[in-house]
Short mmCIF file of C-alpha atoms in Angstrom, two decimals:
data_model
loop_
_atom_site.label_atom_id
_atom_site.label_comp_id
_atom_site.label_asym_id
_atom_site.label_seq_id
_atom_site.Cartn_x
_atom_site.Cartn_y
_atom_site.Cartn_z
CA MET A 759 22.37 -3.38 3.59
CA THR A 760 22.70 -7.15 3.34
CA HIS A 761 21.00 -8.93 0.47
CA HIS A 762 20.70 -12.69 0.86
CA HIS A 763 19.44 -14.28 -2.31
CA ILE A 764 16.90 -16.99 -1.74
CA ASP A 765 15.46 -19.74 -3.88
CA PRO A 766 13.36 -18.05 -6.60
CA SER A 767 10.92 -20.95 -6.41
CA GLU A 768 9.80 -19.52 -3.06
CA TYR A 769 7.24 -17.23 -4.65
CA PHE A 770 5.95 -14.67 -2.22
CA GLY A 771 5.43 -10.93 -2.21
CA ILE A 772 6.53 -10.35 1.37
CA GLN A 773 7.74 -12.62 4.13
CA THR A 774 8.59 -11.64 7.69
CA ILE A 775 10.63 -13.74 10.11
CA GLY A 776 10.49 -12.94 13.82
CA LEU A 777 9.48 -9.33 13.26
CA THR A 778 9.45 -7.46 16.58
CA LYS A 779 8.80 -3.84 17.51
CA GLN A 780 8.55 -2.33 21.00
CA PHE A 781 7.24 1.04 22.08
CA GLY A 782 8.38 1.58 25.63
CA GLY A 783 7.63 -1.68 27.40
CA VAL A 784 4.88 -2.71 24.99
CA LYS A 785 5.51 -5.13 22.15
CA ALA A 786 3.44 -3.70 19.30
CA LEU A 787 4.64 -6.64 17.19
CA ASP A 788 5.88 -9.75 18.91
CA ASN A 789 7.99 -12.19 16.88
CA VAL A 790 5.69 -12.09 13.84
CA THR A 791 6.44 -14.57 11.07
CA LEU A 792 4.09 -14.48 8.09
CA THR A 793 3.94 -14.81 4.33
CA ILE A 794 2.02 -12.65 1.86
CA PRO A 795 1.58 -14.31 -1.55
CA ILE A 796 3.02 -12.53 -4.59
CA PHE A 797 -0.29 -12.65 -6.45
CA GLY A 798 -3.70 -11.60 -5.23
CA ILE A 799 -5.15 -9.33 -2.58
CA THR A 800 -4.24 -9.97 1.05
CA SER A 801 -6.01 -8.18 3.87
CA VAL A 802 -4.57 -7.71 7.36
CA VAL A 803 -7.20 -7.66 10.07
CA GLY A 804 -7.33 -7.62 13.84
CA PRO A 805 -8.84 -5.66 16.71
CA ASN A 806 -7.50 -2.20 17.59
CA GLY A 807 -4.01 -2.51 19.05
CA SER A 808 -3.35 -5.79 17.26
CA GLY A 809 -0.33 -4.37 15.43
CA LYS A 810 -1.74 -3.82 11.93
CA SER A 811 -0.49 -0.26 11.44
CA THR A 812 2.84 -1.09 13.07
CA LEU A 813 3.28 -3.94 10.59
CA VAL A 814 2.62 -1.58 7.67
CA ASN A 815 5.01 1.01 9.11
CA LEU A 816 7.78 -1.57 9.43
CA LEU A 817 7.24 -3.08 5.99
CA THR A 818 7.38 0.33 4.33
CA GLY A 819 10.37 1.67 6.26
CA VAL A 820 8.46 4.37 8.12
CA LEU A 821 9.65 2.85 11.40
CA PRO A 822 12.73 0.70 12.04
CA TYR A 823 12.15 -2.73 13.52
CA ASP A 824 13.91 -4.03 16.61
CA GLN A 825 14.43 -7.61 15.47
CA GLY A 826 13.64 -9.87 12.56
CA ILE A 827 13.99 -10.05 8.81
CA VAL A 828 11.74 -8.82 6.02
CA LYS A 829 11.95 -10.47 2.62
CA ILE A 830 10.43 -8.68 -0.36
CA GLU A 831 10.32 -10.93 -3.40
CA THR A 832 13.86 -12.35 -3.53
CA ASN A 833 15.64 -9.77 -1.37
CA SER A 834 16.11 -10.07 2.36
CA PHE A 835 16.56 -7.00 4.56
CA GLU A 836 17.66 -6.55 8.13
CA VAL A 837 16.64 -2.89 7.76
CA ILE A 838 14.37 -1.05 5.37
CA HIS A 839 14.67 2.72 4.94
CA ALA A 840 11.62 4.63 3.75
CA TYR A 841 13.57 6.36 0.98
CA GLU A 842 14.56 2.95 -0.40
CA THR A 843 11.14 1.35 -0.58
CA PRO A 844 10.27 2.30 -4.18
CA GLY A 845 13.60 0.73 -5.15
CA HIS A 846 12.49 -2.47 -3.46
CA GLY A 847 9.33 -2.57 -5.50
CA ILE A 848 7.04 -1.54 -2.65
CA THR A 849 4.81 1.45 -2.08
CA ARG A 850 2.06 2.41 0.30
CA THR A 851 -0.68 4.90 0.82
CA PHE A 852 -0.92 6.48 4.22
CA GLN A 853 -4.01 6.87 6.32
CA GLU A 854 -3.05 10.53 6.36
CA VAL A 855 -2.89 11.26 2.66
CA ARG A 856 0.45 12.98 2.02
CA LEU A 857 -0.07 15.15 -1.03
CA PHE A 858 1.59 18.37 -2.07
CA ASP A 859 -1.25 20.69 -1.11
CA GLN A 860 0.07 23.73 -2.97
CA MET A 861 0.28 21.84 -6.28
CA THR A 862 -2.32 20.81 -8.80
CA VAL A 863 -3.63 17.28 -9.11
CA TRP A 864 -1.69 17.03 -12.39
CA ASP A 865 1.61 18.14 -10.81
CA ASN A 866 1.15 15.82 -7.84
CA LEU A 867 1.36 12.92 -10.29
CA MET A 868 4.10 14.39 -12.49
CA VAL A 869 6.33 14.76 -9.44
CA VAL A 870 6.02 11.07 -8.67
CA LEU A 871 6.70 10.07 -12.27
CA THR A 872 9.89 12.12 -12.38
CA ASN A 873 11.45 10.27 -9.45
CA ARG A 874 9.68 12.64 -7.14
CA LYS A 875 12.36 15.25 -7.72
CA LEU A 876 10.42 18.46 -7.80
CA TRP A 877 12.82 20.47 -9.92
CA ALA A 878 13.26 17.73 -12.49
CA SER A 879 9.52 17.70 -13.10
CA MET A 880 9.35 21.46 -13.51
CA ILE A 881 12.09 21.41 -16.13
CA GLU A 882 10.87 18.31 -17.95
CA ARG A 883 7.29 19.42 -18.23
CA SER A 884 8.19 21.83 -20.99
CA ASN A 885 10.50 19.72 -23.09
CA GLY A 886 11.64 16.39 -24.41
CA ARG A 887 10.40 12.90 -25.03
CA GLN A 888 10.54 11.92 -21.39
CA GLY A 889 8.24 14.82 -20.59
CA ALA A 890 5.79 13.61 -23.24
CA ASP A 891 5.88 10.06 -21.86
CA HIS A 892 5.17 11.37 -18.38
CA ARG A 893 2.31 13.49 -19.65
CA GLU A 894 0.70 10.48 -21.35
CA LYS A 895 1.12 8.39 -18.22
CA THR A 896 -0.26 11.16 -16.00
CA GLU A 897 -3.35 11.49 -18.19
CA GLU A 898 -3.86 7.72 -18.25
CA ILE A 899 -3.67 7.41 -14.46
CA LEU A 900 -5.86 10.44 -13.76
CA LYS A 901 -8.54 8.99 -16.03
CA LYS A 902 -8.19 5.58 -14.38
CA VAL A 903 -8.73 6.97 -10.88
CA GLY A 904 -11.50 9.31 -12.03
CA MET A 905 -9.58 12.52 -11.37
CA TRP A 906 -9.02 13.78 -14.93
CA GLU A 907 -11.68 16.49 -14.61
CA LYS A 908 -9.90 17.73 -11.48
CA ARG A 909 -6.41 17.84 -13.05
CA ASP A 910 -6.07 21.64 -12.66
CA SER A 911 -7.45 21.78 -9.11
CA MET A 912 -5.11 22.39 -6.20
CA ALA A 913 -4.73 19.32 -4.04
CA GLU A 914 -5.79 21.31 -0.97
CA ASP A 915 -9.20 21.94 -2.59
CA LEU A 916 -10.03 18.25 -3.03
CA SER A 917 -12.55 16.36 -0.94
CA TYR A 918 -11.35 13.58 1.35
CA GLY A 919 -12.37 10.91 -1.15
CA GLN A 920 -10.71 12.71 -4.07
CA ARG A 921 -7.49 13.02 -2.07
CA LYS A 922 -7.56 9.28 -1.49
CA LEU A 923 -8.06 8.57 -5.20
CA LEU A 924 -5.16 10.85 -6.08
CA GLU A 925 -2.95 9.16 -3.48
CA ILE A 926 -3.74 5.75 -4.99
CA GLY A 927 -3.03 7.20 -8.43
CA ARG A 928 0.37 8.35 -7.19
CA ALA A 929 1.07 4.89 -5.83
CA MET A 930 0.07 3.36 -9.18
CA ALA A 931 2.39 5.78 -10.99
CA LEU A 932 5.37 4.15 -9.27
CA GLU A 933 4.57 0.86 -11.01
CA VAL A 934 5.97 -1.30 -8.22
CA GLN A 935 5.18 -4.92 -7.40
CA VAL A 936 3.88 -4.53 -3.85
CA TYR A 937 1.10 -2.10 -2.88
CA ILE A 938 0.34 -1.61 0.81
CA LEU A 939 -2.82 0.34 1.57
CA ASP A 940 -3.63 1.43 5.10
CA GLU A 941 -7.42 1.72 5.53
CA PRO A 942 -8.04 2.66 1.87
CA PHE A 943 -11.84 2.49 2.30
CA ALA A 944 -12.27 4.46 5.52
CA GLY A 945 -14.52 7.50 5.20
CA LEU A 946 -15.43 7.04 1.53
CA PHE A 947 -18.87 7.56 0.02
CA PRO A 948 -20.31 4.47 -1.76
CA GLN A 949 -19.43 5.70 -5.25
CA MET A 950 -15.79 6.36 -4.26
CA LEU A 951 -15.69 3.07 -2.41
CA GLU A 952 -16.59 1.14 -5.57
CA ARG A 953 -13.95 3.00 -7.55
CA VAL A 954 -11.22 2.15 -5.03
CA LYS A 955 -12.33 -1.51 -5.04
CA ASP A 956 -12.06 -1.53 -8.82
CA LEU A 957 -8.55 -0.03 -8.68
CA LEU A 958 -7.44 -2.77 -6.28
CA ARG A 959 -8.95 -5.42 -8.54
CA GLU A 960 -7.13 -3.88 -11.48
CA LEU A 961 -3.81 -4.04 -9.61
CA ARG A 962 -4.52 -7.69 -8.81
CA ALA A 963 -5.35 -8.41 -12.47
CA SER A 964 -2.01 -6.90 -13.52
CA GLY A 965 -0.16 -9.39 -11.31
CA ARG A 966 0.67 -7.07 -8.42
CA THR A 967 0.85 -7.91 -4.72
CA VAL A 968 -1.89 -5.91 -2.97
CA VAL A 969 -2.04 -5.72 0.83
CA PHE A 970 -4.62 -3.69 2.70
CA ILE A 971 -5.70 -3.06 6.27
CA SER A 972 -9.40 -2.66 6.88
CA HIS A 973 -11.95 -2.77 9.68
CA ASN A 974 -14.73 -3.33 7.16
CA MET A 975 -15.38 -7.07 7.18
CA ASP A 976 -17.79 -6.93 4.24
CA ILE A 977 -15.06 -5.44 2.04
CA VAL A 978 -12.48 -7.88 3.44
CA ARG A 979 -14.75 -10.77 2.46
CA GLU A 980 -15.50 -9.33 -0.95
CA LEU A 981 -11.97 -8.41 -2.05
CA SER A 982 -9.46 -10.63 -0.29
CA ASP A 983 -7.89 -13.76 -1.71
CA GLN A 984 -6.09 -14.29 1.58
CA ILE A 985 -6.43 -12.87 5.06
CA ILE A 986 -3.89 -12.44 7.86
CA VAL A 987 -5.16 -12.06 11.42
CA LEU A 988 -3.13 -10.30 14.11
CA GLU A 989 -4.04 -10.15 17.76
CA SER A 990 -2.17 -8.27 20.52
CA GLY A 991 0.92 -7.92 18.33
CA LYS A 992 1.06 -11.61 17.50
CA PHE A 993 0.37 -13.50 14.30
CA LEU A 994 -2.84 -15.46 14.90
CA MET A 995 -3.46 -17.18 11.56
CA SER A 996 -3.69 -16.74 7.81
CA GLY A 997 -5.37 -18.45 4.90
CA GLU A 998 -8.31 -18.21 2.53
CA VAL A 999 -10.89 -15.70 3.64
CA ASP A 1000 -13.98 -17.85 4.24
CA LYS A 1001 -11.99 -20.45 6.10
CA ILE A 1002 -10.33 -17.91 8.39
CA LEU A 1003 -13.38 -15.75 9.10
CA ASN A 1004 -15.27 -18.83 10.26
CA GLN A 1005 -12.64 -19.79 12.85
CA PRO A 1006 -14.02 -19.56 16.40
CA GLU A 1007 -10.99 -17.62 17.71
CA VAL A 1008 -11.34 -15.01 14.93
CA ILE A 1009 -15.05 -14.64 15.60
CA ARG A 1010 -14.20 -14.31 19.30
CA ALA A 1011 -11.52 -11.67 18.63
CA TYR A 1012 -13.98 -9.60 16.64
CA LEU A 1013 -17.23 -10.12 18.46
CA GLY A 1014 -15.76 -10.51 21.91
CA THR A 1015 -17.86 -13.60 22.62
#
């Protein structure tokens, strides 16, 4: 792992340089260079097949990239491994919510707080100051995401929307700088939708870098400080939301006119 230190005055959350990923003969991402600001909410948009999910998978170490560099805050990586991402101050929620189904809502959070080492959390729950700290934090997060009443429910018994809230709660428990959310609003009822929006606003207010993918242009307009547009695996443009969404080529990409 090579770490090149860069000028701390270059304030960004994430920067990619020449990021490229091929599947077979197809370039899912083609030499993508972009910057995500350290503060605020940035949305990544583009038609299906534009490379949005691939970008998220590369940034979070789920997939290796073929070429390019990713810089997260002041560290530069030729390679990111998924098991390292919390150490790099980055976390994500998956479209497929990966919870421990056979555990309670409460334990799903405790596991994350205890470095996600299952046995450590089982031992610590019953003793010690650290256990008490984790319990306080777990309660605070469950209340924040509206899942306190469900704390004793098994994760497998939750509704789709509740699973999503718990997944975001687990991401928040890691207390990292960069949050990457893949379609966090898909399939949510209006009440859940508003809660997730509020959680993203709260992360923004606490100075975090929030990145999300969405097909919902109303939510993109409402929440984003900045928008990044991908098309056919290439970086098309980025900037302030209203400015970008009024560009003819973006309108064309979305409306096919």
